[in-house]
Coordinates of C-alpha atoms in Angstrom, one line a residue:
M29 CA 17.2 56.8 52.1
H30 CA 16.4 56.4 55.9
Y31 CA 19.2 53.5 55.6
E32 CA 22.2 52.6 53.4
N33 CA 20.3 50.1 51.4
D34 CA 16.8 51.6 51.5
E35 CA 15.5 54.0 48.2
N36 CA 12.1 55.2 48.5
Y37 CA 11.0 57.9 46.3
F38 CA 7.6 58.4 47.7
R39 CA 8.0 59.9 51.5
G40 CA 6.8 63.4 52.3
Y41 CA 5.0 65.6 50.5
E42 CA 7.6 67.4 48.2
W43 CA 6.8 65.3 45.6
W44 CA 3.1 65.5 45.4
L45 CA 3.8 69.8 45.6
M46 CA 6.3 69.7 42.8
K47 CA 3.9 68.0 40.6
E48 CA 1.2 70.3 41.8
A49 CA 3.5 73.4 41.2
K50 CA 4.4 72.3 37.6
K51 CA 0.7 71.7 36.7
R52 CA 0.4 75.3 37.1
N53 CA 3.3 76.8 35.8
P54 CA 5.4 74.2 33.7
N55 CA 8.4 76.8 33.6
I56 CA 8.9 76.9 37.3
K57 CA 12.4 75.9 38.6
L58 CA 12.9 72.8 41.1
I59 CA 15.5 73.0 43.7
G60 CA 17.1 70.4 46.1
L61 CA 18.7 71.6 49.2
P62 CA 19.9 69.3 51.9
W63 CA 19.2 70.7 55.4
A64 CA 19.9 67.7 57.0
F65 CA 21.4 64.0 55.8
P66 CA 20.7 60.7 57.1
G67 CA 23.5 59.5 59.6
W68 CA 24.8 56.7 57.5
I69 CA 26.5 59.2 54.9
G70 CA 28.6 60.3 57.9
K71 CA 29.5 56.8 59.1
G72 CA 29.2 58.0 62.8
E73 CA 30.6 61.4 62.2
N74 CA 28.1 64.8 62.3
W75 CA 29.9 65.7 59.0
P76 CA 28.7 65.1 55.5
Y77 CA 32.0 65.8 53.7
D78 CA 34.4 62.9 55.1
Y79 CA 33.0 60.7 52.2
P80 CA 32.2 62.8 49.6
D81 CA 31.6 60.1 46.9
I82 CA 28.8 58.6 49.6
T83 CA 27.2 62.2 49.8
A84 CA 27.0 62.9 46.2
Y85 CA 25.5 59.6 45.3
Y86 CA 22.9 60.1 47.9
I87 CA 21.8 63.5 46.3
V88 CA 22.4 62.3 42.9
S89 CA 20.0 59.4 43.4
W90 CA 17.6 61.6 44.7
I91 CA 17.6 63.9 41.3
L92 CA 17.5 60.5 39.4
G93 CA 14.8 59.2 41.2
A94 CA 12.6 62.5 40.7
K95 CA 12.8 61.8 37.0
Q96 CA 12.5 58.1 37.1
Y97 CA 9.1 58.0 39.5
H98 CA 7.7 61.3 39.1
D99 CA 9.1 62.4 35.5
L100 CA 10.2 65.7 37.3
D101 CA 13.2 67.4 36.2
I102 CA 15.4 68.9 39.1
D103 CA 17.0 72.3 37.8
Y104 CA 19.6 73.0 40.5
V105 CA 21.0 71.3 43.9
G106 CA 22.5 73.0 46.8
I107 CA 25.3 71.9 49.3
W108 CA 24.2 72.2 52.8
N109 CA 21.6 74.7 54.1
E110 CA 23.7 77.3 56.0
R111 CA 26.2 75.4 57.3
A112 CA 29.6 74.6 56.3
F113 CA 30.8 73.8 52.3
S114 CA 33.5 71.8 51.0
S115 CA 35.3 72.6 47.8
K116 CA 36.2 69.3 47.3
Y117 CA 32.5 68.1 47.8
I118 CA 31.2 70.3 45.4
K119 CA 33.8 69.4 42.6
V120 CA 33.0 65.7 43.5
L121 CA 29.4 66.5 43.0
R122 CA 29.8 68.1 39.7
H123 CA 31.8 65.2 38.4
Y124 CA 29.3 62.6 39.5
L125 CA 26.5 65.0 37.9
D126 CA 28.2 65.3 34.4
R127 CA 29.3 61.4 34.6
L128 CA 25.4 60.4 34.8
G129 CA 24.3 63.1 31.7
L130 CA 23.1 65.6 34.4
W131 CA 25.0 68.8 32.7
N132 CA 21.5 70.4 33.1
V133 CA 21.5 70.1 37.0
G134 CA 23.5 73.8 38.3
I135 CA 25.0 73.8 41.7
I136 CA 24.1 76.6 43.8
A137 CA 26.9 77.6 46.6
A138 CA 26.8 77.9 49.3
D139 CA 23.3 79.0 50.9
G140 CA 24.7 80.8 53.8
D141 CA 26.9 83.9 53.6
W142 CA 29.0 85.1 50.4
N143 CA 32.3 83.2 51.8
V144 CA 32.4 80.6 48.7
S145 CA 33.1 83.4 46.1
N146 CA 36.5 84.4 47.8
E147 CA 37.2 80.3 46.9
M148 CA 36.1 80.5 43.8
I149 CA 38.1 83.5 42.4
V150 CA 41.6 81.4 43.3
D151 CA 40.4 78.1 42.1
P152 CA 39.0 78.0 38.8
Y153 CA 37.6 74.2 39.0
L154 CA 35.6 75.2 41.5
N155 CA 34.7 78.2 40.0
D156 CA 33.6 75.7 36.7
A157 CA 31.6 73.6 39.1
I158 CA 29.0 76.3 40.5
E159 CA 26.5 78.0 38.3
V160 CA 24.8 80.0 40.9
V161 CA 26.4 82.0 44.0
G162 CA 23.4 81.9 46.8
A163 CA 23.6 84.0 49.9
H164 CA 20.9 83.7 52.4
Y165 CA 19.3 87.2 54.0
P166 CA 21.9 89.3 52.2
G167 CA 20.2 92.5 53.2
T168 CA 20.0 93.5 49.4
K169 CA 23.7 93.7 49.3
T170 CA 26.3 91.3 47.8
V171 CA 30.4 91.5 47.9
P172 CA 33.1 92.4 45.6
N173 CA 34.3 88.8 45.3
A174 CA 31.0 87.6 44.3
L175 CA 30.8 90.0 41.7
L176 CA 34.3 88.8 40.7
T177 CA 33.2 85.2 39.9
G178 CA 30.9 86.2 36.9
K179 CA 28.4 84.1 38.2
K180 CA 24.9 84.3 38.6
L181 CA 24.1 85.9 42.2
W182 CA 21.0 84.7 43.8
S183 CA 19.4 85.3 47.2
S184 CA 18.8 81.9 47.9
E185 CA 16.8 82.2 50.8
D186 CA 15.2 85.3 52.3
Y187 CA 11.8 86.8 53.7
S188 CA 11.1 84.5 56.6
T189 CA 8.7 87.2 58.0
F190 CA 5.6 87.2 59.5
N191 CA 2.9 87.3 56.7
D192 CA 1.2 90.5 57.2
D193 CA 1.1 93.7 55.4
V194 CA 4.7 94.6 57.4
G195 CA 5.8 91.2 55.8
A196 CA 4.5 92.0 52.4
G197 CA 6.4 95.2 52.4
C198 CA 9.5 93.3 53.4
W199 CA 8.8 91.3 50.5
A200 CA 8.3 94.0 47.8
R201 CA 11.3 96.0 49.0
I202 CA 13.9 93.1 48.8
L203 CA 12.5 91.4 45.5
N204 CA 13.4 94.9 43.8
Q205 CA 16.3 95.8 45.8
N206 CA 18.0 92.3 45.9
Y207 CA 18.7 93.4 42.5
V208 CA 18.9 97.0 42.7
N209 CA 21.6 97.0 45.2
G210 CA 22.9 93.7 45.1
N211 CA 22.5 92.3 41.5
M212 CA 20.9 89.3 42.6
T213 CA 18.6 88.0 39.9
S214 CA 16.6 85.6 42.2
T215 CA 15.1 86.0 45.5
I216 CA 13.5 82.7 47.0
A217 CA 11.1 83.2 49.9
W218 CA 11.5 80.7 53.0
N219 CA 8.8 79.7 53.3
L220 CA 6.2 78.9 50.6
V221 CA 3.1 78.3 52.7
A222 CA 2.5 78.6 56.1
S223 CA 1.2 75.0 56.8
Y224 CA 2.5 74.3 60.5
Y225 CA 1.2 74.8 63.7
E226 CA 1.2 78.6 64.4
E227 CA 2.9 78.3 68.0
L228 CA 6.0 76.4 66.6
P229 CA 9.0 78.5 65.8
F230 CA 8.5 80.9 62.6
G231 CA 4.6 80.9 63.0
R232 CA 3.1 82.1 59.6
C233 CA 6.6 83.2 58.2
G234 CA 5.3 81.8 54.7
L235 CA 3.8 83.9 51.7
M236 CA 0.1 82.4 52.8
T237 CA -1.4 80.5 55.7
A238 CA -2.8 77.1 55.4
Q239 CA -2.6 75.7 59.1
Q240 CA -6.0 74.2 59.4
P241 CA -6.1 71.1 57.2
W242 CA -9.1 69.7 59.5
S243 CA -11.2 72.5 58.6
G244 CA -9.9 73.5 55.2
H245 CA -9.5 77.2 56.1
Y246 CA -6.7 79.3 54.3
K247 CA -5.6 82.9 53.6
V248 CA -4.1 84.3 51.0
E249 CA -2.0 86.5 53.0
S250 CA -0.8 90.1 51.2
P251 CA 2.7 88.9 50.3
I252 CA 1.1 86.4 47.5
W253 CA -0.1 89.4 46.0
I254 CA 3.2 91.4 46.3
T255 CA 4.6 88.3 44.9
A256 CA 2.0 88.7 41.9
H257 CA 3.4 92.0 40.8
T258 CA 6.7 90.0 39.5
T259 CA 5.7 86.6 38.9
Q260 CA 2.6 87.4 36.6
F261 CA 4.4 89.4 34.2
T262 CA 7.7 87.7 34.1
Q263 CA 9.1 84.0 33.7
P264 CA 12.6 82.4 34.7
G265 CA 14.8 83.1 31.2
W266 CA 13.6 86.8 31.2
S267 CA 16.6 89.7 32.1
Y268 CA 16.9 92.4 34.1
L269 CA 17.8 95.4 32.1
Q270 CA 21.1 97.3 33.5
V271 CA 19.2 100.8 35.1
D272 CA 20.0 102.4 38.0
G273 CA 16.8 101.7 40.0
H274 CA 17.1 103.7 42.7
L275 CA 14.1 106.3 42.6
E276 CA 15.2 110.0 43.9
G277 CA 12.5 110.1 46.7
G278 CA 13.1 106.5 47.9
G279 CA 12.1 103.3 46.6
S280 CA 13.2 101.3 43.8
F281 CA 12.2 99.9 40.3
V282 CA 13.3 96.9 38.0
A283 CA 12.9 96.3 34.4
L284 CA 12.8 93.1 32.9
T285 CA 12.4 91.9 29.2
D286 CA 11.9 88.4 27.7
G287 CA 14.2 89.7 24.9
L288 CA 10.9 89.2 22.4
G289 CA 9.8 92.8 22.7
N290 CA 7.9 92.4 26.3
L291 CA 8.9 95.0 29.0
T292 CA 7.8 94.6 32.6
I293 CA 8.4 97.3 35.5
I294 CA 7.9 96.8 38.9
I295 CA 8.2 99.7 41.3
E296 CA 8.1 99.7 45.2
T297 CA 8.1 103.1 47.6
M298 CA 8.2 100.8 50.8
S299 CA 8.8 102.9 53.7
H300 CA 11.4 102.0 56.7
N301 CA 9.2 100.7 59.0
H302 CA 6.5 99.2 57.0
S303 CA 8.9 96.8 55.3
K304 CA 11.4 95.5 57.9
C305 CA 12.0 91.9 57.3
I306 CA 13.1 89.5 60.3
R307 CA 16.9 89.6 59.4
P308 CA 19.1 91.4 58.9
P309 CA 18.7 94.8 60.7
L310 CA 17.5 97.6 58.1
P311 CA 19.6 101.1 58.1
N312 CA 17.0 103.9 58.2
F313 CA 16.2 105.5 54.8
S314 CA 13.4 107.6 53.7
V315 CA 10.8 107.6 51.0
V316 CA 8.4 110.5 50.4
P317 CA 5.7 110.9 47.7
Q318 CA 7.3 111.6 44.5
R319 CA 6.6 112.3 40.4
A320 CA 8.7 109.8 38.6
T321 CA 9.5 110.1 34.9
F322 CA 10.7 107.1 32.5
Y323 CA 12.2 107.2 29.5
L324 CA 11.9 104.3 27.2
R325 CA 15.0 103.8 24.8
G326 CA 15.9 101.7 22.1
S327 CA 13.6 98.8 21.0
F328 CA 11.2 100.0 23.6
C329 CA 10.9 103.4 22.1
M330 CA 8.0 102.1 19.9
V331 CA 5.8 100.9 23.5
E332 CA 2.6 102.9 23.3
T333 CA 0.6 101.7 26.2
L334 CA 1.8 99.8 29.7
Q335 CA -1.4 97.7 31.4
V336 CA -1.3 99.0 35.3
W337 CA -1.5 96.7 38.5
H338 CA -1.3 98.5 41.5
S339 CA -1.1 97.8 45.5
R340 CA -1.1 100.2 48.3
L341 CA -0.5 99.0 52.0
D342 CA -2.6 101.0 54.3
F343 CA -1.1 100.7 57.6
E344 CA -3.6 103.6 58.9
S345 CA -6.9 101.9 58.2
G346 CA -5.6 98.4 57.6
N347 CA -7.6 98.8 54.3
S348 CA -5.1 98.0 52.0
S349 CA -5.7 97.7 48.0
L350 CA -4.3 94.4 46.5
F351 CA -3.4 93.7 43.2
Q352 CA -5.9 96.0 41.3
Q353 CA -5.9 96.6 37.6
L354 CA -5.8 100.5 36.6
H355 CA -6.4 102.3 33.2
P356 CA -3.5 101.7 31.0
I357 CA -1.1 104.2 31.1
N358 CA -0.2 105.9 27.5
V359 CA 3.4 106.5 26.6
W360 CA 3.9 109.6 24.9
K361 CA 7.3 109.4 22.5
G362 CA 8.9 106.9 24.7
R363 CA 8.3 108.8 27.8
F364 CA 5.5 108.4 30.7
S365 CA 5.0 109.7 34.2
L366 CA 3.8 108.7 37.4
D367 CA 2.9 110.0 40.9
L368 CA 3.9 107.6 43.4
N369 CA 2.8 107.6 47.0
V370 CA 4.7 105.8 50.0
D371 CA 4.1 102.1 50.4
E372 CA 3.0 101.4 47.0
V373 CA 3.9 98.8 44.2
Y374 CA 3.2 99.3 40.6
T375 CA 3.8 96.8 37.8
L376 CA 3.7 98.7 34.2
T377 CA 3.8 95.7 31.5
T378 CA 3.2 95.1 27.6
L379 CA 1.7 92.0 28.7
K380 CA -2.1 91.6 29.1
T381 CA -2.0 88.2 30.8
G382 CA -2.6 89.6 34.6
R383 CA -5.3 88.4 36.3
K384 CA -6.8 88.7 39.9
C385 CA -8.9 85.5 40.3
A386 CA -12.2 85.6 42.2
C387 CA -11.8 82.8 44.3
P388 CA -14.5 81.0 46.3
E389 CA -14.3 81.8 50.2
P390 CA -12.7 79.2 51.9
P391 CA -14.3 77.1 54.8
P392 CA -14.4 79.3 58.0
P393 CA -11.7 78.4 60.7
Q394 CA -12.2 76.0 63.2
P395 CA -9.8 74.7 66.3
F396 CA -8.3 71.2 66.1
P397 CA -11.1 68.6 67.2
S398 CA -11.0 68.3 70.6
N399 CA -11.7 64.5 70.5
Y400 CA -9.8 63.2 68.2
K401 CA -8.8 59.6 67.2
D402 CA -6.5 58.1 64.6
D403 CA -6.0 54.2 64.3
F404 CA -3.9 54.5 61.1
N405 CA -5.8 52.1 59.4
I406 CA -5.0 52.7 55.9
G407 CA -3.9 50.2 53.2
N408 CA -2.5 52.7 50.3
P409 CA -2.1 56.2 51.9
P410 CA -1.6 59.2 49.7
F411 CA 1.2 60.1 51.8
S412 CA 3.6 58.2 53.8
E413 CA 2.7 60.2 57.1
A414 CA -0.5 60.5 59.1
P415 CA -2.4 63.8 59.2
N416 CA -1.8 66.5 61.8
F417 CA 1.1 64.8 63.4
A418 CA 4.0 67.4 63.3
D419 CA 7.1 65.5 63.6
Q420 CA 10.0 67.9 65.3
T421 CA 12.8 65.1 65.4
G422 CA 12.7 61.5 63.8
V423 CA 10.2 60.4 61.4
F424 CA 6.8 58.9 61.9
E425 CA 5.4 56.7 58.8
Y426 CA 2.5 54.7 57.9
F427 CA 3.6 50.8 58.8
I428 CA 2.1 47.5 57.6
N429 CA 2.9 45.0 60.5
A430 CA 2.6 41.7 58.3
S431 CA 3.3 39.4 60.9
D432 CA 0.7 40.9 63.5
P433 CA -2.3 38.7 64.3
G434 CA -4.8 41.3 63.4
D435 CA -5.2 44.1 66.0
H436 CA -2.1 45.9 64.9
V437 CA -1.5 45.5 61.3
F438 CA -1.6 48.9 60.4
T439 CA 0.2 51.1 62.7
L440 CA 2.4 54.4 62.8
R441 CA 6.1 53.9 63.2
Q442 CA 9.3 55.6 64.3
V443 CA 11.7 54.9 61.3
V444 CA 14.9 56.9 62.2
V445 CA 17.4 54.8 63.9
Q446 CA 20.5 56.8 63.6
R447 CA 21.1 60.5 64.6
P448 CA 20.9 62.2 61.7
I449 CA 23.8 64.7 60.3
T450 CA 21.6 67.7 61.5
W451 CA 21.0 71.2 60.8
V452 CA 20.2 72.6 64.0
S453 CA 20.8 70.6 67.2
D454 CA 17.6 68.0 66.9
A455 CA 16.5 66.3 70.3
D456 CA 18.1 63.4 71.6
Q457 CA 14.7 62.0 71.5
T458 CA 12.1 61.5 68.7
I459 CA 8.7 63.2 69.1
S460 CA 5.8 64.2 66.8
V461 CA 3.2 66.9 68.0
I462 CA -0.3 67.3 67.4
G463 CA -3.8 69.1 68.3
N464 CA -4.3 72.6 69.8
F465 CA -1.3 74.4 71.6
K466 CA -4.3 76.1 73.4
W467 CA -5.5 73.0 75.3
V468 CA -5.2 72.7 79.2
N469 CA -6.7 69.6 80.3
M470 CA -6.7 66.5 78.3
T471 CA -6.6 62.8 78.0
V472 CA -4.2 61.0 75.6
T473 CA -4.2 57.4 74.7
C474 CA -2.5 55.5 72.8
D475 CA -1.2 51.7 72.0
I476 CA 2.6 51.6 72.2
Y477 CA 5.1 48.9 71.1
I478 CA 8.7 48.9 72.0
E479 CA 11.0 47.3 69.6
K480 CA 14.3 48.0 71.2
P481 CA 15.5 45.6 74.1
R482 CA 16.9 46.6 77.1
D483 CA 17.2 50.5 76.9
G484 CA 14.3 51.2 74.4
G485 CA 11.6 53.2 75.6
V486 CA 8.4 55.5 74.1
F487 CA 6.4 58.2 75.8
I488 CA 3.0 59.9 75.3
A489 CA 2.8 63.6 76.4
G490 CA 0.5 66.5 76.6
R491 CA 0.8 70.5 77.3
V492 CA 3.7 70.4 74.8
D493 CA 5.1 73.5 74.5
N494 CA 7.9 73.9 71.8
G495 CA 9.8 72.2 68.9
G496 CA 11.2 73.0 65.8
I497 CA 14.8 74.7 66.4
Y498 CA 14.0 74.7 70.1
V499 CA 13.0 71.4 70.4
R500 CA 15.8 70.1 72.5
N501 CA 14.1 72.6 75.7
T502 CA 10.8 71.2 75.0
K503 CA 9.0 70.8 78.5
G504 CA 5.4 69.3 79.0
V505 CA 4.3 66.4 80.6
F506 CA 5.6 63.0 79.7
F507 CA 4.6 59.5 80.4
W508 CA 7.5 57.0 79.6
V509 CA 7.7 53.3 79.3
F510 CA 10.8 51.7 79.1
A511 CA 11.9 48.0 77.8
D512 CA 13.3 47.2 81.1
G513 CA 10.1 47.4 82.8
T514 CA 10.4 50.8 84.4
Y515 CA 8.2 54.0 83.9
R516 CA 8.7 57.5 84.5
V517 CA 6.9 60.9 84.5
T518 CA 9.1 64.0 83.3
G519 CA 8.2 68.0 83.0
D520 CA 10.6 67.8 79.9
L521 CA 11.1 65.7 76.6
A522 CA 15.1 65.7 77.9
G523 CA 13.9 63.8 80.7
K524 CA 15.8 65.7 83.5
K525 CA 13.1 67.0 85.7
I526 CA 11.7 63.6 86.9
L527 CA 8.3 63.9 88.5
M528 CA 7.7 60.5 89.3
K529 CA 9.3 56.9 88.7
G530 CA 8.9 53.2 89.4
L531 CA 8.1 49.9 88.1
A532 CA 5.5 49.1 85.1
G533 CA 6.0 45.8 84.0
V534 CA 5.8 46.8 80.1
R535 CA 8.4 44.6 77.8
D536 CA 9.4 45.2 74.6
N537 CA 7.7 43.5 71.4
A538 CA 4.4 43.3 73.0
W539 CA 1.6 45.7 73.0
H540 CA 0.6 47.9 75.8
T541 CA -2.0 50.9 76.2
L542 CA -1.2 54.0 77.8
T543 CA -3.3 56.6 79.0
L544 CA -2.0 60.3 80.6
N545 CA -5.0 62.1 82.0
I546 CA -4.2 66.3 83.0
Q547 CA -6.4 67.9 84.6
G548 CA -5.5 71.4 86.2
N549 CA -2.3 71.0 88.2
S550 CA -2.7 67.3 88.4
A551 CA -1.9 64.1 86.3
S552 CA -2.2 60.5 86.3
G553 CA -1.4 57.5 84.2
L554 CA -3.0 54.3 83.4
L555 CA -1.3 51.3 81.8
N556 CA -3.6 48.5 79.9
G557 CA -6.5 50.4 81.7
Y558 CA -5.2 50.4 85.2
P559 CA -4.0 53.3 87.3
L560 CA -0.3 53.1 87.6
W561 CA 0.6 56.5 89.0
E562 CA -1.7 59.4 90.2
N563 CA -1.8 62.9 91.6
V564 CA 1.7 64.1 90.6
T565 CA 1.6 67.9 90.7
V566 CA 2.2 69.9 87.1
S567 CA 2.5 73.5 87.1
S568 CA 4.2 74.6 83.9
P569 CA 3.6 74.6 81.3
G570 CA -0.1 75.6 81.7
N571 CA -1.3 74.3 78.0
G572 CA 0.1 72.3 74.9
W573 CA 0.0 70.1 71.9
A574 CA -0.4 66.4 72.9
A575 CA 2.6 64.2 71.3
L576 CA 4.1 60.8 71.3
G577 CA 7.9 59.7 70.5
T578 CA 10.7 57.4 71.4
R579 CA 13.8 57.6 74.1
S580 CA 16.2 57.7 71.3
F581 CA 16.5 56.9 67.6
E582 CA 15.1 53.6 67.4
F583 CA 12.1 51.6 66.3
A584 CA 8.8 52.0 67.9
Q585 CA 5.1 51.4 66.9
F586 CA 1.9 53.4 67.8
D587 CA -1.9 52.7 67.4
N588 CA -5.3 53.7 68.2
F589 CA -4.1 57.3 68.9
H590 CA -7.0 59.1 70.9
V591 CA -6.9 62.7 72.6
E592 CA -10.0 64.3 74.3
A593 CA -9.0 67.9 75.5
C594 CA -10.1 71.3 76.5

């Protein structure tokens, strides 16, 4: 809901992603968590809790729409990612969910630290409203008050680490030790797939990498196979056995059952330096090679053999062995032993369903095309946003311009017209980046249409150096035109470093063509094919993406985007 009277359940990629996930595992859980809210919810304030009924209405509408338009059942919903929570809002949200028959939707709170538990233990109504206490990056530890709530404890965001073998070591360690040390029965990785330009913040901090849609290249990184050690042999609804999972020589193990006789044991022996996550800091510990003996009791004493899957992260040669099936292990009178080396993961399980697919090789990697055009002429797009553009502030959507006589019926339009209630500090301008971060020399051309009279404005840019949580500090070469007829060239998105300014004669509600040419230390700009400014010295940054955007949160349209670069 970009605006108060606006409902659209076909924006973004998430609906598609949820449906694809459900095809592969119908048992997978779906969770909604707001990172930002549309500005109208706060009625002008950067705060989502002043009108809790409105915020709850917004969230519940999304849950109902998921079912109505996509037949997706949302299992859990959060409050506000890594920001303040409101006990009143949590209770209002629970009330709304129950009133609409959404009793099966559990509330996770509060996706930051454990502080919500301090309020839960003194407020029984709050405690009743919350199903899961979720903390982010808990370092495998919980706190006494969280345990006192009697609720499920989750690490509801974790990992966030570069997806090499050290990232795999981090993931293997916390997947086990969040339960062993902290009694957390779920660990959620941010993020699932690194499908964004690598030079943006947190590049390749996903379980696998698929950041070249133009080539189709992707890489199934080692954290995926570490994940498989747990997820191929358990399902949501399995229970952890309450055993002390610390191994004598360092490392850990967990054991889970489906309650129907199946048993899965996952062992990890990750060393300190090979399992550091991005946060929090990891205290020193040591792991040594060891022989571990396991005893199966109760209903598991009848188990005679266990299937064995093994990974070894090799930091000497780089020749890691990932998720290999070994010979089954025999269990003798409820007992078996295993020789464990350092930096290994074992899964021992009664399930025989594990598999490592022999997948075809992905296409080879290719740089972003150095000559790239998009006229946005697509009548029924599969997604609401144009491919390869990465919105950093604002939202750029395909738009059908019904009133246009013909040249610009299909355009790209910036559609957020009120500053959102932000998670981190978005820019005051909107911006979407595209291309190859290594580009130095480039010519960017785009037709532009300012919709906002008087103080509206748009830009095209090159050598753009940043985005994400650092978007307010983004530098580059920005060519702006404004509805008041002026133009500017700036070295930053904020518009503070002015390199050139003057009169352009551009007006609102008319199409104009901007061209930005950057060669070496010099930039020039054309308006409607005629030189407007030239020989502007640009020293830094020396490379970066192309981009387009607006002066403020305002409607504006773009068409016939073209970049040629090297």
